[in-house]
Coordinates of C-alpha atoms in Angstrom, one line a residue:
Chain U
M13 CA 19.0 18.8 -3.9
P14 CA 15.6 20.1 -5.0
G15 CA 14.5 17.7 -7.7
P16 CA 11.2 17.8 -9.5
G17 CA 8.1 17.8 -7.3
E18 CA 6.1 14.7 -6.4
F19 CA 3.5 15.3 -9.1
E20 CA 6.0 15.7 -11.9
L21 CA 7.9 12.7 -10.8
I22 CA 4.9 10.4 -10.8
R23 CA 3.7 11.8 -14.1
E24 CA 7.0 11.7 -15.9
Y25 CA 8.1 8.2 -15.0
F26 CA 4.9 6.3 -14.4
G27 CA 2.0 8.2 -15.9
S28 CA 2.9 7.8 -19.6
R29 CA 4.6 4.4 -19.4
F30 CA 1.8 2.6 -17.8
N31 CA -1.2 3.9 -19.7
T32 CA -2.8 4.7 -16.4
G33 CA -6.4 5.9 -16.0
A34 CA -9.4 5.2 -18.2
R35 CA -8.4 3.8 -21.5
Q36 CA -9.2 1.4 -24.3
G37 CA -7.1 -1.6 -23.1
S38 CA -8.1 -4.8 -21.5
D39 CA -8.5 -3.2 -18.1
A40 CA -10.8 -0.4 -19.4
H41 CA -13.8 -2.0 -17.7
T42 CA -12.2 -2.1 -14.3
V43 CA -10.1 1.1 -14.1
A44 CA -12.5 4.1 -14.2
L45 CA -9.9 6.6 -13.1
G46 CA -6.1 6.0 -12.6
I47 CA -3.3 8.1 -11.2
G48 CA -3.8 11.9 -10.6
D49 CA -6.8 12.3 -8.3
D50 CA -7.3 11.9 -4.6
C51 CA -8.1 8.2 -5.2
A52 CA -8.2 5.8 -8.1
L53 CA -11.7 4.7 -9.1
L54 CA -12.0 1.0 -9.8
N55 CA -14.9 -1.2 -10.9
P56 CA -14.5 -4.7 -9.3
P57 CA -15.4 -7.6 -11.6
A58 CA -18.9 -8.8 -10.7
G59 CA -19.3 -11.9 -8.6
K60 CA -15.7 -12.4 -7.7
V61 CA -13.9 -11.9 -4.4
L62 CA -11.0 -9.5 -4.3
A63 CA -7.6 -10.6 -3.0
T64 CA -5.1 -8.0 -1.9
S65 CA -1.6 -8.0 -0.5
V66 CA 1.1 -5.5 0.4
D67 CA 4.8 -5.9 0.7
T68 CA 7.7 -3.5 1.5
L69 CA 11.2 -3.9 0.3
V70 CA 13.8 -1.8 2.1
A71 CA 17.2 -1.0 0.7
G72 CA 20.0 -2.5 2.8
V73 CA 17.5 -5.1 4.2
H74 CA 15.7 -6.8 1.3
F75 CA 18.1 -5.7 -1.4
P76 CA 21.5 -4.0 -1.7
A77 CA 21.0 -0.3 -2.1
A78 CA 23.4 -0.3 -5.1
E79 CA 21.4 -3.0 -6.9
D80 CA 20.4 -2.4 -10.5
P81 CA 17.0 -0.6 -10.3
F82 CA 15.6 -2.5 -13.3
R83 CA 16.0 -5.7 -11.4
I84 CA 14.8 -4.3 -8.1
A85 CA 11.5 -3.2 -9.8
C86 CA 11.0 -6.6 -11.5
R87 CA 11.6 -8.5 -8.3
A88 CA 9.5 -6.2 -6.2
L89 CA 6.4 -6.6 -8.4
R90 CA 7.0 -10.3 -9.0
V91 CA 7.2 -11.0 -5.3
N92 CA 3.9 -9.3 -4.8
L93 CA 2.3 -11.0 -7.8
S94 CA 3.3 -14.3 -6.2
D95 CA 0.9 -13.6 -3.3
L96 CA -1.9 -13.3 -5.8
A97 CA -0.9 -16.5 -7.5
A98 CA -0.7 -18.3 -4.2
M99 CA -4.3 -17.3 -3.6
N100 CA -5.3 -18.3 -7.1
A101 CA -6.3 -14.7 -7.9
E102 CA -5.9 -13.1 -11.4
P103 CA -4.0 -9.8 -11.3
L104 CA -6.1 -6.5 -11.6
W105 CA -4.4 -3.4 -10.1
F106 CA -1.4 -2.3 -8.1
T107 CA -0.2 0.8 -6.3
L108 CA 3.4 1.9 -5.7
A109 CA 4.6 3.8 -2.7
L110 CA 8.2 4.8 -3.5
T111 CA 10.5 6.5 -1.0
L112 CA 13.7 7.9 -2.6
R113 CA 16.7 9.9 -1.4
D114 CA 16.5 12.0 -4.5
S115 CA 14.7 12.0 -7.8
D116 CA 17.6 10.7 -9.9
P117 CA 16.5 10.0 -13.5
Q118 CA 19.3 7.4 -13.8
W119 CA 17.6 5.4 -11.1
L120 CA 14.0 6.2 -11.9
E121 CA 14.1 5.4 -15.6
P122 CA 15.3 1.8 -15.3
F123 CA 13.1 1.3 -12.3
A124 CA 10.0 2.5 -14.1
R125 CA 11.0 0.4 -17.1
G126 CA 11.3 -2.8 -15.1
L127 CA 8.0 -2.1 -13.3
A128 CA 6.2 -1.4 -16.6
Q129 CA 7.7 -4.5 -18.3
T130 CA 6.6 -6.8 -15.5
A131 CA 3.2 -5.2 -15.2
N132 CA 2.5 -5.6 -18.8
Q133 CA 3.8 -9.2 -18.8
Y134 CA 1.4 -10.2 -16.0
G135 CA -1.5 -8.0 -17.0
I136 CA -1.7 -5.8 -13.9
T137 CA -2.4 -2.0 -14.1
L138 CA -0.7 0.7 -12.0
V139 CA -3.6 2.7 -10.6
G140 CA -2.0 4.9 -7.9
G141 CA 1.0 5.7 -5.8
D142 CA 2.9 8.1 -3.7
T143 CA 6.4 9.3 -4.0
T144 CA 8.2 10.6 -0.9
K145 CA 11.7 11.7 0.1
G146 CA 13.6 9.5 2.4
P147 CA 15.6 6.2 2.7
L148 CA 15.0 4.0 -0.3
S149 CA 12.1 1.6 0.1
I150 CA 9.4 0.2 -2.2
T151 CA 5.9 -0.7 -1.1
I152 CA 3.7 -2.4 -3.6
Q153 CA 0.1 -3.4 -3.0
V154 CA -1.5 -5.8 -5.5
T155 CA -5.2 -6.6 -5.9
G156 CA -6.6 -9.5 -7.9
A157 CA -9.9 -11.2 -8.4
C158 CA -10.6 -14.9 -7.6
E159 CA -13.4 -17.4 -7.9
Q160 CA -11.7 -20.3 -6.1
P161 CA -9.4 -18.8 -3.4
L162 CA -6.6 -21.0 -2.1
R163 CA -6.3 -20.3 1.6
R164 CA -3.7 -21.8 4.0
D165 CA -6.2 -23.1 6.5
G166 CA -8.0 -25.7 4.4
A167 CA -5.7 -28.7 4.5
G168 CA -7.0 -32.1 5.8
A169 CA -5.2 -35.0 7.5
G170 CA -4.1 -37.4 4.8
D171 CA -3.9 -34.7 2.1
R172 CA -0.7 -34.9 -0.1
V173 CA 1.8 -32.1 0.1
F174 CA 3.1 -30.8 -3.2
V175 CA 5.6 -28.2 -4.3
S176 CA 6.0 -26.6 -7.7
N177 CA 9.2 -26.7 -9.8
Q178 CA 12.4 -26.7 -7.8
L179 CA 13.5 -25.1 -4.6
G180 CA 16.8 -23.6 -3.3
A181 CA 17.9 -21.6 -6.3
A182 CA 17.3 -18.2 -4.8
A183 CA 19.1 -19.0 -1.6
A184 CA 22.0 -20.5 -3.5
A185 CA 22.0 -17.4 -5.7
L186 CA 22.6 -15.0 -2.9
P187 CA 26.4 -15.5 -2.4
L188 CA 26.9 -15.2 -6.1
I189 CA 24.9 -12.0 -6.5
L190 CA 26.6 -10.5 -3.5
R191 CA 29.9 -11.6 -5.1
E192 CA 30.9 -13.4 -1.9
V193 CA 31.8 -16.4 -4.0
D194 CA 32.8 -16.8 -7.7
G195 CA 30.7 -18.8 -10.1
S196 CA 30.5 -19.9 -13.8
V197 CA 28.6 -17.8 -16.3
T198 CA 25.9 -20.4 -16.2
Q199 CA 25.7 -20.2 -12.5
M200 CA 25.5 -16.4 -12.6
E201 CA 22.7 -16.6 -15.1
Q202 CA 20.8 -19.0 -13.0
A203 CA 21.4 -16.9 -9.9
Y204 CA 20.1 -13.7 -11.5
A205 CA 17.0 -15.5 -12.9
A206 CA 16.2 -17.1 -9.6
Y207 CA 16.8 -14.1 -7.4
H208 CA 15.5 -11.2 -9.5
F209 CA 13.0 -12.9 -11.7
P210 CA 11.0 -15.3 -9.6
E211 CA 8.0 -16.6 -11.6
P212 CA 4.6 -16.1 -9.9
Q213 CA 3.0 -19.5 -10.3
F214 CA -0.3 -18.4 -11.8
A215 CA -0.6 -21.4 -14.2
V216 CA -0.1 -24.0 -11.5
A217 CA -2.5 -22.2 -9.2
R218 CA -5.1 -22.0 -11.9
A219 CA -4.8 -25.7 -12.6
I220 CA -4.9 -26.9 -9.0
G221 CA -7.5 -24.3 -7.9
P222 CA -10.5 -26.6 -8.2
Y223 CA -8.7 -29.4 -6.3
A224 CA -6.2 -28.1 -3.8
S225 CA -7.3 -27.8 -0.1
A226 CA -4.6 -25.2 0.9
A227 CA -1.8 -23.3 -0.7
L228 CA 0.8 -20.6 -0.1
D229 CA 3.9 -19.3 -1.8
I230 CA 7.3 -20.3 -0.4
S231 CA 8.9 -17.0 0.5
D232 CA 10.6 -17.7 3.9
G233 CA 11.7 -21.3 3.2
F234 CA 9.7 -24.5 2.5
L235 CA 9.8 -26.0 6.1
G236 CA 8.7 -22.7 7.7
D237 CA 6.0 -22.0 5.1
L238 CA 4.6 -25.5 5.3
G239 CA 4.6 -24.9 9.0
H240 CA 2.1 -22.0 8.3
I241 CA -0.2 -24.4 6.5
C242 CA 0.1 -26.9 9.4
E243 CA -0.6 -24.2 12.0
A244 CA -3.5 -22.6 10.1
S245 CA -5.1 -26.0 9.4
G246 CA -4.3 -27.5 12.9
L247 CA -2.3 -30.3 11.5
G248 CA 1.3 -31.7 11.1
A249 CA 3.1 -33.3 8.2
D250 CA 5.3 -36.3 7.3
L251 CA 7.8 -35.5 4.5
D252 CA 9.7 -38.0 2.3
L253 CA 12.7 -36.2 1.0
D254 CA 14.1 -38.9 -1.3
N255 CA 12.6 -37.1 -4.4
F256 CA 12.6 -33.5 -3.1
P257 CA 13.0 -31.2 -6.1
V258 CA 16.3 -29.5 -5.4
A259 CA 17.2 -26.7 -7.9
E260 CA 20.2 -27.3 -10.1
L261 CA 21.9 -24.1 -8.8
A262 CA 21.6 -25.3 -5.2
R263 CA 23.2 -28.6 -6.2
S264 CA 26.1 -27.1 -8.1
M265 CA 26.7 -24.4 -5.5
N266 CA 26.0 -26.2 -2.2
G267 CA 26.8 -29.8 -2.9
E268 CA 26.1 -31.9 0.2
T269 CA 24.0 -29.2 1.8
A270 CA 21.8 -28.6 -1.3
L271 CA 18.8 -30.4 0.2
E272 CA 19.0 -28.2 3.3
T273 CA 19.1 -25.1 1.1
A274 CA 16.0 -26.3 -0.8
L275 CA 14.2 -27.0 2.5
T276 CA 15.0 -23.8 4.3
G277 CA 16.2 -21.2 1.8
G278 CA 13.8 -18.4 1.1
D279 CA 12.8 -16.2 -1.9
D280 CA 11.9 -19.0 -4.4
Y281 CA 8.2 -18.1 -4.6
Q282 CA 7.2 -21.6 -5.6
L283 CA 3.9 -22.9 -4.5
C284 CA 3.4 -25.3 -1.6
F285 CA -0.1 -26.9 -1.7
T286 CA -2.1 -29.7 -0.2
L287 CA -4.3 -32.0 -2.2
P288 CA -7.0 -34.4 -0.9
E289 CA -6.3 -38.0 -2.0
K290 CA -9.5 -38.2 -4.0
H291 CA -8.1 -35.6 -6.5
L292 CA -4.7 -37.1 -6.8
Q293 CA -5.2 -38.9 -10.1
T294 CA -7.0 -36.0 -11.7
V295 CA -4.2 -33.6 -10.9
Q296 CA -1.4 -36.0 -11.9
K297 CA -3.0 -36.2 -15.3
L298 CA -2.6 -32.5 -15.7
Q299 CA 1.2 -33.0 -16.1
L300 CA 2.0 -30.0 -14.0
P301 CA 5.6 -29.1 -12.8
I302 CA 4.9 -30.3 -9.3
T303 CA 6.3 -33.0 -6.9
A304 CA 4.6 -34.8 -4.1
V305 CA 6.8 -34.5 -1.1
G306 CA 4.7 -35.7 1.8
R307 CA 1.4 -36.0 3.6
M308 CA -0.5 -34.0 6.2
R309 CA -1.3 -35.7 9.5
A310 CA -3.3 -35.0 12.6
A311 CA -0.4 -34.8 15.0
A312 CA 1.4 -31.4 15.1
G313 CA 5.0 -30.9 13.9
I314 CA 6.9 -31.8 10.7
Q315 CA 8.8 -35.1 10.5
C316 CA 11.2 -35.7 7.6
S317 CA 12.7 -39.0 6.4
L318 CA 15.5 -39.6 3.9
D319 CA 16.5 -43.0 2.7
G320 CA 14.0 -44.5 5.1
K321 CA 15.6 -42.8 8.1
P322 CA 14.5 -39.8 10.2
W323 CA 16.3 -36.6 9.0
Q324 CA 16.6 -33.1 10.4
P325 CA 18.0 -30.0 8.7
G326 CA 21.0 -28.3 10.3
A327 CA 19.5 -24.9 9.9
T328 CA 16.0 -23.4 9.6
G329 CA 14.6 -20.0 8.6
Y330 CA 16.2 -17.9 6.0
R331 CA 18.6 -15.1 5.6
H332 CA 17.5 -11.8 4.1
F333 CA 19.9 -10.7 1.4
Chain R
M30 CA 18.5 -6.6 18.4
P31 CA 16.6 -9.7 17.5
G32 CA 13.0 -8.8 18.4
P33 CA 10.0 -10.9 17.7
G34 CA 9.6 -12.0 14.1
E35 CA 7.3 -10.3 11.6
F36 CA 4.4 -12.7 12.1
E37 CA 4.4 -12.4 15.9
L38 CA 4.6 -8.6 15.6
I39 CA 1.6 -8.3 13.4
R40 CA -0.4 -10.7 15.4
E41 CA 0.4 -9.3 18.8
Y42 CA -0.2 -5.6 18.1
F43 CA -2.6 -5.6 15.3
G44 CA -4.4 -8.9 15.0
S45 CA -6.3 -8.9 18.2
R46 CA -6.9 -5.2 18.5
F47 CA -8.6 -4.8 15.2
N48 CA -10.9 -7.8 15.1
T49 CA -9.3 -8.6 11.7
G50 CA -10.6 -11.4 9.5
A51 CA -14.0 -12.8 9.1
R52 CA -16.2 -11.8 12.0
Q53 CA -19.7 -10.8 13.2
G54 CA -19.3 -7.1 13.0
S55 CA -20.6 -4.5 10.5
D56 CA -17.9 -5.5 7.9
A57 CA -18.5 -9.2 8.1
H58 CA -20.2 -9.1 4.6
T59 CA -17.1 -7.4 3.0
V60 CA -14.1 -9.0 4.8
A61 CA -14.0 -12.7 4.0
L62 CA -10.5 -13.2 5.3
G63 CA -8.3 -10.7 7.1
I64 CA -4.6 -10.7 8.2
G65 CA -2.6 -14.0 8.1
D66 CA -2.8 -15.5 4.6
D67 CA -1.0 -14.5 1.4
C68 CA -3.8 -12.1 0.7
A69 CA -6.9 -10.7 2.4
L70 CA -10.1 -11.7 0.7
L71 CA -12.7 -9.0 0.3
N72 CA -16.2 -8.9 -1.1
P73 CA -16.8 -5.5 -2.7
P74 CA -20.3 -4.0 -2.2
A75 CA -22.4 -4.6 -5.2
G76 CA -23.0 -1.8 -7.7
K77 CA -20.5 0.6 -6.3
V78 CA -17.2 1.8 -7.6
L79 CA -14.1 1.4 -5.3
A80 CA -11.9 4.3 -4.4
T81 CA -8.3 3.6 -3.3
S82 CA -5.4 5.8 -2.2
V83 CA -2.0 5.2 -0.7
D84 CA 0.3 7.6 1.3
T85 CA 3.6 7.2 2.9
L86 CA 4.8 9.2 6.0
V87 CA 8.5 9.1 6.5
A88 CA 10.1 9.9 9.9
G89 CA 12.3 13.0 9.6
V90 CA 10.4 14.2 6.5
H91 CA 6.6 14.0 7.3
F92 CA 6.9 13.8 11.1
P93 CA 9.6 14.2 13.7
A94 CA 11.0 10.7 14.5
A95 CA 10.6 11.3 18.2
E96 CA 6.9 12.3 17.9
D97 CA 4.3 10.5 20.1
P98 CA 3.4 7.3 18.2
F99 CA -0.2 7.5 19.2
R100 CA -0.5 10.8 17.4
I101 CA 1.5 9.6 14.5
A102 CA -0.9 6.7 13.9
C103 CA -4.0 8.9 14.3
R104 CA -2.7 11.5 11.8
A105 CA -1.4 8.8 9.3
L106 CA -4.8 7.2 9.1
R107 CA -6.8 10.4 9.1
V108 CA -4.7 11.9 6.3
N109 CA -5.5 8.8 4.2
L110 CA -9.2 8.8 5.1
S111 CA -9.3 12.4 3.9
D112 CA -8.5 11.1 0.4
L113 CA -11.6 8.9 0.6
A114 CA -13.7 11.8 1.9
A115 CA -12.5 14.0 -0.9
M116 CA -13.8 11.4 -3.4
N117 CA -17.1 11.0 -1.5
A118 CA -16.3 7.4 -0.7
E119 CA -17.3 5.5 2.4
P120 CA -14.5 3.8 4.2
L121 CA -14.2 0.0 3.9
W122 CA -10.7 -1.4 4.4
F123 CA -7.1 -0.4 4.9
T124 CA -3.6 -2.0 4.9
L125 CA -0.6 -0.9 6.9
A126 CA 3.0 -1.3 5.7
L127 CA 5.2 -0.4 8.7
T128 CA 9.0 -0.1 8.6
L129 CA 10.6 0.0 12.0
R130 CA 14.2 0.2 13.3
D131 CA 13.3 -2.3 16.0
S132 CA 10.2 -3.9 17.5
D133 CA 9.9 -1.7 20.5
P134 CA 6.7 -2.4 22.5
Q135 CA 6.8 1.1 23.9
W136 CA 6.4 2.5 20.4
L137 CA 4.2 -0.2 18.9
E138 CA 1.6 -0.3 21.7
P139 CA 0.5 3.4 21.5
F140 CA 0.9 3.3 17.7
A141 CA -1.5 0.3 17.4
R142 CA -3.8 2.0 19.9
G143 CA -4.0 5.2 17.9
L144 CA -4.6 3.3 14.7
A145 CA -7.3 1.1 16.2
Q146 CA -9.1 4.1 17.8
T147 CA -9.1 6.0 14.5
A148 CA -10.1 2.9 12.5
N149 CA -13.1 2.2 14.8
Q150 CA -14.1 5.9 14.8
Y151 CA -14.4 6.0 11.0
G152 CA -15.5 2.5 10.5
I153 CA -12.6 1.2 8.5
T154 CA -11.1 -2.3 8.9
L155 CA -7.5 -3.3 8.9
V156 CA -7.3 -6.2 6.4
G157 CA -3.5 -6.7 5.8
G158 CA -0.1 -5.4 6.2
D159 CA 3.6 -5.9 6.2
T160 CA 6.2 -5.2 8.9
T161 CA 9.8 -4.7 7.9
K162 CA 13.0 -3.6 9.5
G163 CA 14.5 -0.3 8.4
P164 CA 14.2 3.5 8.8
L165 CA 10.8 4.4 10.3
S166 CA 8.0 4.9 7.8
I167 CA 4.3 4.3 7.5
T168 CA 2.5 3.4 4.3
I169 CA -1.3 3.2 4.5
Q170 CA -3.6 2.3 1.7
V171 CA -7.3 2.9 2.2
T172 CA -10.2 1.6 0.1
G173 CA -13.7 2.9 0.1
A174 CA -16.9 2.5 -1.9
C175 CA -18.7 5.3 -3.7
E176 CA -21.8 5.9 -5.7
Q177 CA -21.2 9.6 -6.6
P178 CA -17.4 10.1 -6.9
L179 CA -16.1 13.6 -6.7
R180 CA -13.3 14.0 -9.2
R181 CA -11.1 17.0 -9.7
D182 CA -11.7 17.2 -13.4
G183 CA -15.4 18.0 -13.5
A184 CA -15.5 21.8 -12.7
G185 CA -17.2 24.1 -15.2
A186 CA -16.6 27.8 -16.0
G187 CA -18.9 29.9 -13.7
D188 CA -19.0 27.2 -10.9
R189 CA -18.6 28.6 -7.4
V190 CA -15.5 27.6 -5.4
F191 CA -16.1 26.5 -1.8
V192 CA -13.9 25.5 1.1
S193 CA -15.0 23.6 4.2
N194 CA -14.5 25.0 7.7
Q195 CA -11.3 27.1 8.2
L196 CA -7.8 26.9 6.8
G197 CA -4.3 27.7 8.0
A198 CA -4.5 26.0 11.4
A199 CA -2.1 23.1 10.6
A200 CA 0.5 25.4 9.1
A201 CA 0.3 27.8 12.0
A202 CA 0.5 24.8 14.4
L203 CA 3.9 23.5 13.1
P204 CA 6.2 26.0 14.8
L205 CA 4.3 25.3 18.1
I206 CA 4.5 21.6 17.8
L207 CA 8.2 21.8 16.9
R208 CA 8.7 24.1 19.9
E209 CA 10.2 26.7 17.7
V210 CA 8.0 29.3 19.3
D211 CA 6.1 29.4 22.6
G212 CA 2.3 29.5 22.8
S213 CA -0.6 29.6 25.3
V214 CA -2.2 26.4 26.5
T215 CA -5.2 27.1 24.2
Q216 CA -2.9 27.6 21.2
M217 CA -1.1 24.4 22.0
E218 CA -4.4 22.5 22.2
Q219 CA -5.5 24.0 18.9
A220 CA -2.2 23.1 17.3
Y221 CA -2.3 19.5 18.4
A222 CA -5.9 19.1 17.2
A223 CA -5.2 20.7 13.9
Y224 CA -1.9 18.9 13.1
H225 CA -2.5 15.5 14.6
F226 CA -6.2 15.1 14.4
P227 CA -7.4 16.6 11.1
E228 CA -11.0 15.6 10.4
P229 CA -11.7 13.8 7.1
Q230 CA -14.7 15.8 5.8
F231 CA -17.0 12.8 5.2
A232 CA -20.2 14.6 6.2
V233 CA -19.6 17.6 3.9
A234 CA -18.6 15.3 1.0
R235 CA -21.8 13.2 1.5
A236 CA -24.0 16.3 1.5
I237 CA -22.4 18.0 -1.5
G238 CA -21.9 14.7 -3.4
P239 CA -25.1 15.0 -5.5
Y240 CA -24.4 18.6 -6.5
A241 CA -20.6 19.4 -6.6
S242 CA -18.8 19.3 -10.0
A243 CA -15.3 18.7 -8.6
A244 CA -13.6 18.3 -5.3
L245 CA -10.3 17.5 -3.5
D246 CA -8.8 17.7 -0.1
I247 CA -6.5 20.5 0.7
S248 CA -3.2 18.8 1.7
D249 CA -0.6 21.0 0.0
G250 CA -2.1 24.4 0.5
F251 CA -5.4 25.9 -0.9
L252 CA -4.0 27.8 -3.8
G253 CA -1.9 24.9 -5.0
D254 CA -4.7 22.4 -4.6
L255 CA -7.2 24.7 -6.3
G256 CA -4.6 24.8 -9.1
H257 CA -5.0 21.0 -9.5
I258 CA -8.8 21.4 -10.0
C259 CA -8.1 24.2 -12.5
E260 CA -5.5 22.2 -14.4
A261 CA -7.6 19.0 -14.4
S262 CA -10.7 20.9 -15.5
G263 CA -8.9 23.1 -18.0
L264 CA -10.0 26.3 -16.3
G265 CA -8.8 29.2 -14.0
A266 CA -10.4 30.9 -11.0
D267 CA -11.2 34.3 -9.6
L268 CA -11.0 34.4 -5.8
D269 CA -12.6 37.0 -3.5
L270 CA -10.6 36.9 -0.3
D271 CA -12.6 39.3 1.8
N272 CA -14.4 36.5 3.6
F273 CA -11.8 33.8 3.3
P274 CA -12.2 31.4 6.3
V275 CA -8.9 31.8 8.2
A276 CA -8.5 29.6 11.2
E277 CA -8.3 31.2 14.7
L278 CA -4.9 29.7 15.3
A279 CA -3.5 31.2 12.2
R280 CA -4.9 34.6 13.2
S281 CA -3.5 34.4 16.8
M282 CA -0.1 33.0 15.7
N283 CA 0.5 34.8 12.4
G284 CA -1.3 38.1 12.7
E285 CA -1.0 40.0 9.4
T286 CA 0.2 37.0 7.4
A287 CA -2.7 34.8 8.6
L288 CA -4.5 35.1 5.3
E289 CA -1.3 33.9 3.5
T290 CA -1.0 31.0 5.9
A291 CA -4.6 30.0 5.2
L292 CA -4.1 30.3 1.4
T293 CA -0.8 28.4 1.1
G294 CA -0.3 26.4 4.3
G295 CA -0.7 22.6 3.9
D296 CA -2.0 19.8 6.1
D297 CA -5.5 21.1 6.8
Y298 CA -7.3 18.4 4.9
Q299 CA -10.4 20.5 4.4
L300 CA -12.4 20.1 1.2
C301 CA -12.2 22.5 -1.8
F302 CA -15.0 21.9 -4.2
T303 CA -16.8 23.6 -7.1
L304 CA -20.6 23.9 -7.4
P305 CA -22.6 24.8 -10.5
E306 CA -24.7 27.9 -10.0
K307 CA -27.9 26.0 -10.4
H308 CA -27.3 24.0 -7.2
L309 CA -26.2 27.1 -5.1
Q310 CA -29.5 27.6 -3.3
T311 CA -30.1 23.9 -2.6
V312 CA -26.6 23.6 -1.0
Q313 CA -26.9 26.8 0.9
K314 CA -30.1 25.5 2.6
L315 CA -28.1 22.5 3.9
Q316 CA -26.3 24.8 6.4
L317 CA -23.0 23.1 5.9
P318 CA -19.7 24.6 7.4
I319 CA -18.6 25.9 4.0
T320 CA -17.7 29.3 2.5
A321 CA -17.9 30.5 -1.0
V322 CA -14.5 32.0 -1.9
G323 CA -14.6 32.5 -5.7
R324 CA -15.7 31.3 -9.1
M325 CA -14.2 29.2 -11.9
R326 CA -13.5 30.9 -15.2
A327 CA -12.4 29.8 -18.7
A328 CA -9.1 31.6 -18.7
A329 CA -6.2 29.8 -17.0
G330 CA -4.6 31.0 -13.8
I331 CA -5.8 32.1 -10.4
Q332 CA -6.5 35.8 -9.7
C333 CA -7.2 37.0 -6.1
S334 CA -8.8 40.2 -4.9
L335 CA -8.9 41.7 -1.4
D336 CA -10.9 44.9 -0.6
G337 CA -11.6 45.2 -4.3
K338 CA -7.9 45.3 -5.2
P339 CA -5.8 42.6 -6.9
W340 CA -3.8 40.7 -4.3
Q341 CA -0.9 38.2 -4.4
P342 CA 0.4 36.0 -1.7
G343 CA 4.1 36.4 -0.7
A344 CA 4.7 32.7 -0.6
T345 CA 3.3 29.6 -2.2
G346 CA 3.5 25.9 -1.7
Y347 CA 4.0 24.5 1.8
R348 CA 6.6 23.3 4.2
H349 CA 6.8 19.6 5.2
F350 CA 7.1 19.4 9.0

């Protein structure tokens, strides 16, 4: 069906809602020209390094095609913001490349609303985009500014390994969201919150920025992502799982295998970071929602212990939706 | 089929070929950290404004799915670079979000080769990306730096309207490329050059940058795109078509309707710009490949004349592949 053209689409659903372009708001000093020209024109903050990341979510792969568009938008932008948080960057601008089967207002309106709500919450401005016809997919590129970037290649042998908050909720949520299993109202609420509204860990990143030696966000599962820090830093790690922060939903849904869910489940977007011993006391005094789970070591590989005994998870990696 | 994972894919085909990340090359001062972390880290050139643009090409919509991947890559990046040229921005960085049905080396190798060749030719560095499984589509976001941005909202009444080089070749090429009609070897060569290797008009943009009042690249057809300048600048235009620069391929393929092809056909990526009368002599002395085709006026709408008589094209807009 011939819907409205590309230009009208962008203008109608995104132009007005996002206050794009030059304006009086908090981003007036960085956005010289927003949506509507060949390029957006942006003034980078002086003396800072820019951090940028792009992610694509494909219907039928990263989310069910029939999923609520409001939730899809919230999750898509939050997942991208998490990459900025993991770098200790403050959000500045983002672009949206949206491919749609047709220009259905019943889909676009809640999608744009979810995107705008999330953008406003995290102080990031939509500065450009492209709308094309085709199989539903969403590509978002976020850009932020940072003074103390947290890379994944800076860990040292002996550094403590930390994770933020709890892990395993998003993986435990998936069977509930897909209605493969039944759950209580509380479990469903926890599932939607964990899966659709992951919280980019800006506050934790900002607090640990001056002290941490390496960091990333846990998108593919803790063990795999810690493996990226190990590989990038040329190290291994010893983990003590006795106090590993397993999310309540993982415990209530998965019982005996909850620890494995927390170690290998993806989509939580919590931070994993390493901290040199000398900063341990300083960071502990900050009373952050973080747990020490192990220590980096020179020898490659990741060794786990539970109750003083070696322990191995039954599964690794993660399952896309 | 379970191909190599996302990380291996990116590393194997793009990491090595593009010299991504911190390095000794010409971009060492702007790229602090390339592919492989949560974000790329970039140092924007001091005192310049950044220009950024994103475009998605979907298989079956913007290019035939069976098209040669080398050519797809060249065209995808050139089309995006054209947005930088239209803004008078110099290329800095780009990201690639690639969605693929499977990780077929026979597709990826020539695609990566075409992308790398084009990136090196225009001096733009791949700094990040995402590879996802799904229906084939290519999203590229380019970023450049500019001192004298050429926006589309700066035209004044009385400004001359110019176009660069010739128009209509890409639209005339399409039936040849799709093998809907037969052509000579020369016509086929012209068709592939026009359609797959459009030239971002950096040299023209750089030369007119200090003088032009508005500019854009002609992607959707000259009349429609000039309409964007008119709309953004709150003006109309009078066009004299007697010397309109119609591409040779449009003449040889389309005969009597060649002028219409040049006026309404898309995908040429030539520049359309407006020039205040006071700069006319200065710019004419630069001997650029440009043609004056009309004049901006206060009253809205675009009026064309040919042989001294009012003229209207039979069709407007353009056809995706």
